[in-house]
């Protein structure tokens, strides 16, 4: 058995209703920093993330695309995983709420709560916000609209099961006010929960639905599916094997050390989730952290897919480096507050902190060690009291950084590390190594100055490694720090580098960004701001292009596919005969507008079934702002003419 202490940290499970964006990146990165640090500190870490794949919104999206909900989420889940891999996220487990073991556990949890009298059947009448999948009471609405997203709500009534949340008010209040437990951070949210939800009286919670089918069936009442929050919140324990045989980690890791999320779902995690656990008789998580939002644009709205303001994190990683993006997002967001994102702010941050301060400190110090000592410092050094300020600052860092990373004040921790980096740059100017180098009798002092600098860089680099894990090994290499002095514990040691350390010149750590030029290039990458274009794809062989058979085709008939908002069903003449094809352009054209037109089409794609119809090929269209237009030819072009 391992003797390491367990540490369990979770992100929310994200909705795969669209691809992940920078907002999702922030939470996942913050958890990654804590997970990496705790591993370095010798903990046995379980870092869980995943996707929340059921619900009406996903069902609707899939229908619009003409695919099944599972087919729809499978594609997006792959994109989440690809992004986490690109960002170097070291999650230990990825849960999908469509996984069999999760479904099995949720069904058992629901049944147990029902058998124990915490769930009962009734009928629900209330205000329902479809995009948020939330019921609200009249008093919670803001100007008659959803308090979370500001959209219209509708009256809804249906037979449903309810969880007796109302009876947990006093226990939840006690939990939130328990100063020793410090259950919810930041503190401001504690008052919000108590004043807005507990004091007015908690409502029982609707936990099943009959109006859609994409969810986990209630085993003892066909037609009902488990409503989103019981399904979603349970992931934190089902992923450990609670009420299933797939995993056997519940005893070891539960209760979680921290659940991390943004403020809009703190309510669900600090009220509903503890109440469910109380009803199950299970221990409660130790901490809930609700951070602010990354906002975007002048209006300062939450970055979201529906607002169409998403900056592609893959593009940012490819152009500016993964660690630069990690650093920027984590540095910019003070815990608990919102932080705007702009490309310009990111470039300024990279240039000032990473290129100027850190990058320069490392390259100047290494260059001087090479210039004055051929890269290897002499063992004899002349330290003196004036070194104490810099070394004292570095010694105080590890405790401050550990505490602040763990309490998610990552930005404060980074600010403190960069204060030491700035102080080290100033130390160079104060000690003027280039003057010391001219005097043979000052060689010992010169060696001490360079050694203090290298050792300070070592300490800062260890503490930066959970945030910038890809570039920090390169810094260690350049300053000659081997494994023995780069552990987390070694950050607390003074002068842990070998006395006769050898440095090595290496590549530029953080190239400076030409802000004007990059802004223009990013702008050019997204010509129409109202609908972002796909990023350019990788270069491909001519053979791949030649394998496609592109032809002009004439539209013989065109009609809407029943129950689909997107799909049009075509019969076309391809010059050799008639074929059937579907195209997702129903929002942009009435069927009769396309009748008789000659269009461009790929005719040799493998046939694919959508909404029960076989589609043999693909009609080509071009993005035009927020719509698509078919590529068409005039009547003189014969059906079957090849396009090259
Ligand atoms: O709420 N700034 O999923 P979701 C910061 N499935 N963080 C952001 C953000 C932004 N602009 N946008 C998203 C759900 N996030 C539920 C959760 S948990 C049992 C179920 C992050 O895809 C942040 O962590 O809407 C936020 O709480 C979460 O993504 C919401 O993800």
PDB file of N, CA, C and O in Angstrom, residues 316-350:
ATOM      1  N   UNK A 316      -3.964  30.030 -30.063  1.00  0.00           N
ATOM      2  CA  UNK A 316      -3.096  30.771 -29.137  1.00  0.00           C
ATOM      3  C   UNK A 316      -1.900  29.913 -28.724  1.00  0.00           C
ATOM      4  O   UNK A 316      -0.772  30.410 -28.659  1.00  0.00           O
ATOM      5  N   UNK A 317      -2.129  28.634 -28.461  1.00  0.00           N
ATOM      6  CA  UNK A 317      -1.015  27.736 -28.082  1.00  0.00           C
ATOM      7  C   UNK A 317      -0.018  27.626 -29.228  1.00  0.00           C
ATOM      8  O   UNK A 317       1.191  27.689 -29.024  1.00  0.00           O
ATOM      9  N   UNK A 318      -0.548  27.438 -30.444  1.00  0.00           N
ATOM     10  CA  UNK A 318       0.350  27.239 -31.582  1.00  0.00           C
ATOM     11  C   UNK A 318       1.198  28.474 -31.834  1.00  0.00           C
ATOM     12  O   UNK A 318       2.367  28.386 -32.163  1.00  0.00           O
ATOM     13  N   UNK A 319       0.607  29.643 -31.673  1.00  0.00           N
ATOM     14  CA  UNK A 319       1.339  30.865 -32.031  1.00  0.00           C
ATOM     15  C   UNK A 319       2.227  31.381 -30.906  1.00  0.00           C
ATOM     16  O   UNK A 319       3.287  31.936 -31.172  1.00  0.00           O
ATOM     17  N   UNK A 320       1.798  31.220 -29.658  1.00  0.00           N
ATOM     18  CA  UNK A 320       2.543  31.900 -28.571  1.00  0.00           C
ATOM     19  C   UNK A 320       3.085  30.946 -27.521  1.00  0.00           C
ATOM     20  O   UNK A 320       3.779  31.382 -26.596  1.00  0.00           O
ATOM     21  N   UNK A 321       2.778  29.657 -27.673  1.00  0.00           N
ATOM     22  CA  UNK A 321       3.309  28.676 -26.724  1.00  0.00           C
ATOM     23  C   UNK A 321       2.308  28.346 -25.632  1.00  0.00           C
ATOM     24  O   UNK A 321       1.592  29.216 -25.138  1.00  0.00           O
ATOM     25  N   UNK A 322       2.290  27.070 -25.279  1.00  0.00           N
ATOM     26  CA  UNK A 322       1.345  26.590 -24.267  1.00  0.00           C
ATOM     27  C   UNK A 322       1.597  27.277 -22.924  1.00  0.00           C
ATOM     28  O   UNK A 322       0.675  27.740 -22.251  1.00  0.00           O
ATOM     29  N   UNK A 323       2.864  27.357 -22.532  1.00  0.00           N
ATOM     30  CA  UNK A 323       3.147  27.896 -21.203  1.00  0.00           C
ATOM     31  C   UNK A 323       2.820  29.378 -21.108  1.00  0.00           C
ATOM     32  O   UNK A 323       2.427  29.865 -20.046  1.00  0.00           O
ATOM     33  N   UNK A 324       2.990  30.092 -22.215  1.00  0.00           N
ATOM     34  CA  UNK A 324       2.660  31.518 -22.192  1.00  0.00           C
ATOM     35  C   UNK A 324       1.158  31.689 -21.968  1.00  0.00           C
ATOM     36  O   UNK A 324       0.723  32.532 -21.178  1.00  0.00           O
ATOM     37  N   UNK A 325       0.361  30.854 -22.640  1.00  0.00           N
ATOM     38  CA  UNK A 325      -1.090  30.941 -22.450  1.00  0.00           C
ATOM     39  C   UNK A 325      -1.457  30.532 -21.017  1.00  0.00           C
ATOM     40  O   UNK A 325      -2.265  31.194 -20.352  1.00  0.00           O
ATOM     41  N   UNK A 326      -0.850  29.443 -20.541  1.00  0.00           N
ATOM     42  CA  UNK A 326      -1.125  29.001 -19.160  1.00  0.00           C
ATOM     43  C   UNK A 326      -0.804  30.140 -18.192  1.00  0.00           C
ATOM     44  O   UNK A 326      -1.606  30.481 -17.322  1.00  0.00           O
ATOM     45  N   UNK A 327       0.384  30.708 -18.351  1.00  0.00           N
ATOM     46  CA  UNK A 327       0.804  31.760 -17.428  1.00  0.00           C
ATOM     47  C   UNK A 327      -0.168  32.940 -17.488  1.00  0.00           C
ATOM     48  O   UNK A 327      -0.626  33.437 -16.460  1.00  0.00           O
ATOM     49  N   UNK A 328      -0.467  33.362 -18.696  1.00  0.00           N
ATOM     50  CA  UNK A 328      -1.300  34.558 -18.816  1.00  0.00           C
ATOM     51  C   UNK A 328      -2.662  34.383 -18.151  1.00  0.00           C
ATOM     52  O   UNK A 328      -3.099  35.231 -17.375  1.00  0.00           O
ATOM     53  N   UNK A 329      -3.325  33.264 -18.464  1.00  0.00           N
ATOM     54  CA  UNK A 329      -4.672  33.073 -17.905  1.00  0.00           C
ATOM     55  C   UNK A 329      -4.619  33.001 -16.381  1.00  0.00           C
ATOM     56  O   UNK A 329      -5.458  33.570 -15.684  1.00  0.00           O
ATOM     57  N   UNK A 330      -3.633  32.312 -15.861  1.00  0.00           N
ATOM     58  CA  UNK A 330      -3.560  32.124 -14.407  1.00  0.00           C
ATOM     59  C   UNK A 330      -3.119  33.396 -13.698  1.00  0.00           C
ATOM     60  O   UNK A 330      -3.516  33.674 -12.570  1.00  0.00           O
ATOM     61  N   UNK A 331      -2.308  34.199 -14.369  1.00  0.00           N
ATOM     62  CA  UNK A 331      -1.807  35.432 -13.753  1.00  0.00           C
ATOM     63  C   UNK A 331      -2.878  36.526 -13.761  1.00  0.00           C
ATOM     64  O   UNK A 331      -2.946  37.354 -12.865  1.00  0.00           O
ATOM     65  N   UNK A 332      -3.707  36.474 -14.793  1.00  0.00           N
ATOM     66  CA  UNK A 332      -4.612  37.615 -15.019  1.00  0.00           C
ATOM     67  C   UNK A 332      -5.847  37.585 -14.120  1.00  0.00           C
ATOM     68  O   UNK A 332      -6.497  38.585 -13.929  1.00  0.00           O
ATOM     69  N   UNK A 333      -6.165  36.419 -13.591  1.00  0.00           N
ATOM     70  CA  UNK A 333      -7.451  36.275 -12.896  1.00  0.00           C
ATOM     71  C   UNK A 333      -7.258  36.294 -11.382  1.00  0.00           C
ATOM     72  O   UNK A 333      -6.862  35.289 -10.798  1.00  0.00           O
ATOM     73  N   UNK A 334      -7.564  37.404 -10.714  1.00  0.00           N
ATOM     74  CA  UNK A 334      -7.468  37.399  -9.253  1.00  0.00           C
ATOM     75  C   UNK A 334      -8.599  36.536  -8.702  1.00  0.00           C
ATOM     76  O   UNK A 334      -9.708  36.580  -9.236  1.00  0.00           O
ATOM     77  N   UNK A 335      -8.334  35.741  -7.674  1.00  0.00           N
ATOM     78  CA  UNK A 335      -9.338  34.790  -7.223  1.00  0.00           C
ATOM     79  C   UNK A 335     -10.622  35.493  -6.789  1.00  0.00           C
ATOM     80  O   UNK A 335     -10.586  36.458  -6.021  1.00  0.00           O
ATOM     81  N   UNK A 336     -11.721  35.009  -7.288  1.00  0.00           N
ATOM     82  CA  UNK A 336     -13.008  35.544  -6.864  1.00  0.00           C
ATOM     83  C   UNK A 336     -13.526  36.647  -7.776  1.00  0.00           C
ATOM     84  O   UNK A 336     -14.718  36.885  -7.839  1.00  0.00           O
ATOM     85  N   UNK A 337     -12.633  37.325  -8.499  1.00  0.00           N
ATOM     86  CA  UNK A 337     -13.084  38.428  -9.362  1.00  0.00           C
ATOM     87  C   UNK A 337     -13.135  37.961 -10.815  1.00  0.00           C
ATOM     88  O   UNK A 337     -12.618  36.909 -11.154  1.00  0.00           O
ATOM     89  N   UNK A 338     -13.763  38.757 -11.668  1.00  0.00           N
ATOM     90  CA  UNK A 338     -13.757  38.473 -13.101  1.00  0.00           C
ATOM     91  C   UNK A 338     -12.493  39.068 -13.715  1.00  0.00           C
ATOM     92  O   UNK A 338     -11.907  39.994 -13.161  1.00  0.00           O
ATOM     93  N   UNK A 339     -12.107  38.547 -14.861  1.00  0.00           N
ATOM     94  CA  UNK A 339     -10.945  39.110 -15.544  1.00  0.00           C
ATOM     95  C   UNK A 339     -11.229  39.158 -17.032  1.00  0.00           C
ATOM     96  O   UNK A 339     -11.665  38.156 -17.601  1.00  0.00           O
ATOM     97  N   UNK A 340     -11.010  40.315 -17.656  1.00  0.00           N
ATOM     98  CA  UNK A 340     -11.240  40.370 -19.099  1.00  0.00           C
ATOM     99  C   UNK A 340     -10.117  39.671 -19.852  1.00  0.00           C
ATOM    100  O   UNK A 340      -8.986  39.618 -19.365  1.00  0.00           O
ATOM    101  N   UNK A 341     -10.447  39.110 -20.996  1.00  0.00           N
ATOM    102  CA  UNK A 341      -9.393  38.579 -21.870  1.00  0.00           C
ATOM    103  C   UNK A 341      -9.347  39.396 -23.145  1.00  0.00           C
ATOM    104  O   UNK A 341     -10.374  39.606 -23.790  1.00  0.00           O
ATOM    105  N   UNK A 342      -8.138  39.870 -23.488  1.00  0.00           N
ATOM    106  CA  UNK A 342      -7.933  40.387 -24.848  1.00  0.00           C
ATOM    107  C   UNK A 342      -6.573  39.870 -25.301  1.00  0.00           C
ATOM    108  O   UNK A 342      -5.678  39.639 -24.484  1.00  0.00           O
ATOM    109  N   UNK A 343      -6.432  39.725 -26.606  1.00  0.00           N
ATOM    110  CA  UNK A 343      -5.138  39.267 -27.125  1.00  0.00           C
ATOM    111  C   UNK A 343      -4.047  40.261 -26.759  1.00  0.00           C
ATOM    112  O   UNK A 343      -2.930  39.886 -26.432  1.00  0.00           O
ATOM    113  N   UNK A 344      -4.398  41.532 -26.803  1.00  0.00           N
ATOM    114  CA  UNK A 344      -3.390  42.553 -26.529  1.00  0.00           C
ATOM    115  C   UNK A 344      -2.867  42.442 -25.090  1.00  0.00           C
ATOM    116  O   UNK A 344      -1.662  42.558 -24.843  1.00  0.00           O
ATOM    117  N   UNK A 345      -3.789  42.201 -24.155  1.00  0.00           N
ATOM    118  CA  UNK A 345      -3.347  42.042 -22.757  1.00  0.00           C
ATOM    119  C   UNK A 345      -2.418  40.848 -22.629  1.00  0.00           C
ATOM    120  O   UNK A 345      -1.441  40.866 -21.887  1.00  0.00           O
ATOM    121  N   UNK A 346      -2.729  39.794 -23.387  1.00  0.00           N
ATOM    122  CA  UNK A 346      -1.865  38.607 -23.307  1.00  0.00           C
ATOM    123  C   UNK A 346      -0.468  38.927 -23.854  1.00  0.00           C
ATOM    124  O   UNK A 346       0.539  38.567 -23.253  1.00  0.00           O
ATOM    125  N   UNK A 347      -0.416  39.647 -24.982  1.00  0.00           N
ATOM    126  CA  UNK A 347       0.900  39.967 -25.558  1.00  0.00           C
ATOM    127  C   UNK A 347       1.697  40.840 -24.585  1.00  0.00           C
ATOM    128  O   UNK A 347       2.894  40.650 -24.397  1.00  0.00           O
ATOM    129  N   UNK A 348       1.035  41.820 -23.972  1.00  0.00           N
ATOM    130  CA  UNK A 348       1.738  42.698 -23.035  1.00  0.00           C
ATOM    131  C   UNK A 348       2.283  41.903 -21.864  1.00  0.00           C
ATOM    132  O   UNK A 348       3.405  42.130 -21.407  1.00  0.00           O
ATOM    133  N   UNK A 349       1.470  40.985 -21.381  1.00  0.00           N
ATOM    134  CA  UNK A 349       1.882  40.167 -20.241  1.00  0.00           C
ATOM    135  C   UNK A 349       3.083  39.287 -20.613  1.00  0.00           C
ATOM    136  O   UNK A 349       4.050  39.176 -19.868  1.00  0.00           O
ATOM    137  N   UNK A 350       3.010  38.678 -21.797  1.00  0.00           N
ATOM    138  CA  UNK A 350       4.120  37.813 -22.227  1.00  0.00           C
ATOM    139  C   UNK A 350       5.395  38.654 -22.362  1.00  0.00           C
ATOM    140  O   UNK A 350       6.470  38.270 -21.890  1.00  0.00           O
TER     141      UNK A 350
END
